[in-house]
Amino acid sequence: MSVHTLSELVGDTAAFRRTHWRRTPAVFRPATAPRPPMTLADLDAVLSFGALRSSYVELARADKIIPPEAYCGPRTVNQRVHDGFADGGKIRDLVRDGGTLLLRCVDQWHAPTAALTGALAKELGRKVEAFFFVTPPGRQGLRIHRDDADVFVLQLNGSKSWHVHAGPADGDWAPGPLRQDGGPALLSTDLHAGEVLYIPRGYAHHATGSQGLSAHLSLTVREVGGVHLYKALQQALLEGHRITPRPADDAALLDEASVMLRHLKDRLTTLSPDDLLSRARASLLADETGHTSPGLDDLARSLEPSADAAAPDQEKGSSSCN
């Protein structure tokens, strides 16, 4: 399948960055609907084997978390019983009865979705994760809340009614449910299959299943915060300086403190805000779960005897039969 890019989601990327990125929510209706990396049929195939663990699966009803024991159970592997495996049949029954299914970090266990998030992460220079939601009509899984990420919602099946409210008043906010309503909605829409909704980071929102079984993929674009900048600053300032672990006496301690301060002053004169932000983002990207192939197929090929290596044995076997 093709790998999605930002333009496939929003069309004119320059106009998107200028008008909507971090500013206003919007709905995009691409002329060619983005090809979903995962469909409900794909999800059926995954759940039918029951190999997903409870850490990747969650169900909620009216903002109340359904305990994992209701949809997870044990499996016997090599005559040993292991707990916490998702049961596809139980999940289907709970969704039919009004539960919302949330699959976490799909990019960690589904290769096509990982290709999508990897492409977006490279293009945006930020960490991207994927979450899959399935909601029956007339039901709401999560009440109004804020996400610590910009979100692209790809509607894959059915439709869902969305309401997006204003973002935080300042930088002192926390993600999660709101204790009060979000005020007037900036955008209210029914999102249909093939359409894409963009929600800026921190903008309050909630959604309810509309027609059919709603399925959508949320692509969350993570951004750094003050804590990440502080950690990046610490690392940048100490680069090139070897810390003496245990100075022997007071004089040595004072000398170490003096050398350290001189080094920090020198580093501060060369460190710019742009450089610090780039370092923080790079550090967050580095924490992303890798998807490097183990290379077992290459290993197998490398261990296969070549034709040249096999020839002497064949000749030897032939001569011994004469």
PDB file of C-alpha atoms in Angstrom, residues 3 48 88 99 114 137 147 159 178 188-189 192-193 200 215 223 232 241 244 246-247 249 251 253 260 282 302 304 319:
ATOM      1  CA  VAL A   3       2.508   5.540   2.454  1.00  0.00           C
ATOM      2  CA  SER A  48      -9.461 -13.493  15.776  1.00  0.00           C
ATOM      3  CA  GLY A  88     -12.350 -10.921  20.068  1.00  0.00           C
ATOM      4  CA  GLY A  99     -18.887   0.038  24.505  1.00  0.00           C
ATOM      5  CA  ALA A 114       3.839   2.016  11.431  1.00  0.00           C
ATOM      6  CA  PRO A 137     -24.148   4.699  16.987  1.00  0.00           C
ATOM      7  CA  ASP A 147      -5.047  15.749  24.207  1.00  0.00           C
ATOM      8  CA  SER A 159     -19.821   8.450  10.777  1.00  0.00           C
ATOM      9  CA  LEU A 178     -12.353  18.840  31.602  1.00  0.00           C
ATOM     10  CA  SER A 188     -19.295  20.892  14.971  1.00  0.00           C
ATOM     11  CA  THR A 189     -19.492  18.323  12.220  1.00  0.00           C
ATOM     12  CA  HIS A 192     -17.888  10.512   7.252  1.00  0.00           C
ATOM     13  CA  ALA A 193     -15.705   7.768   5.842  1.00  0.00           C
ATOM     14  CA  PRO A 200      -4.889  21.388  17.305  1.00  0.00           C
ATOM     15  CA  ALA A 215     -14.298   3.424  13.125  1.00  0.00           C
ATOM     16  CA  GLU A 223       5.176  18.017  20.740  1.00  0.00           C
ATOM     17  CA  ALA A 232      17.737  19.068  26.351  1.00  0.00           C
ATOM     18  CA  HIS A 241      32.762  18.268  29.629  1.00  0.00           C
ATOM     19  CA  THR A 244      35.245  14.361  37.840  1.00  0.00           C
ATOM     20  CA  ARG A 246      34.753  12.365  43.302  1.00  0.00           C
ATOM     21  CA  PRO A 247      37.135  15.324  43.795  1.00  0.00           C
ATOM     22  CA  ASP A 249      39.164  17.638  48.829  1.00  0.00           C
ATOM     23  CA  ALA A 251      40.203  22.645  46.798  1.00  0.00           C
ATOM     24  CA  LEU A 253      35.785  20.509  44.522  1.00  0.00           C
ATOM     25  CA  MET A 260      32.185  23.433  35.125  1.00  0.00           C
ATOM     26  CA  ALA A 282      15.132  14.982  18.282  1.00  0.00           C
ATOM     27  CA  SER A 302      23.824 -15.559   4.010  1.00  0.00           C
ATOM     28  CA  GLU A 304      22.926 -20.848   2.352  1.00  0.00           C
ATOM     29  CA  SER A 319      34.138 -39.425  -8.393  1.00  0.00           C
TER      30      SER A 319
END
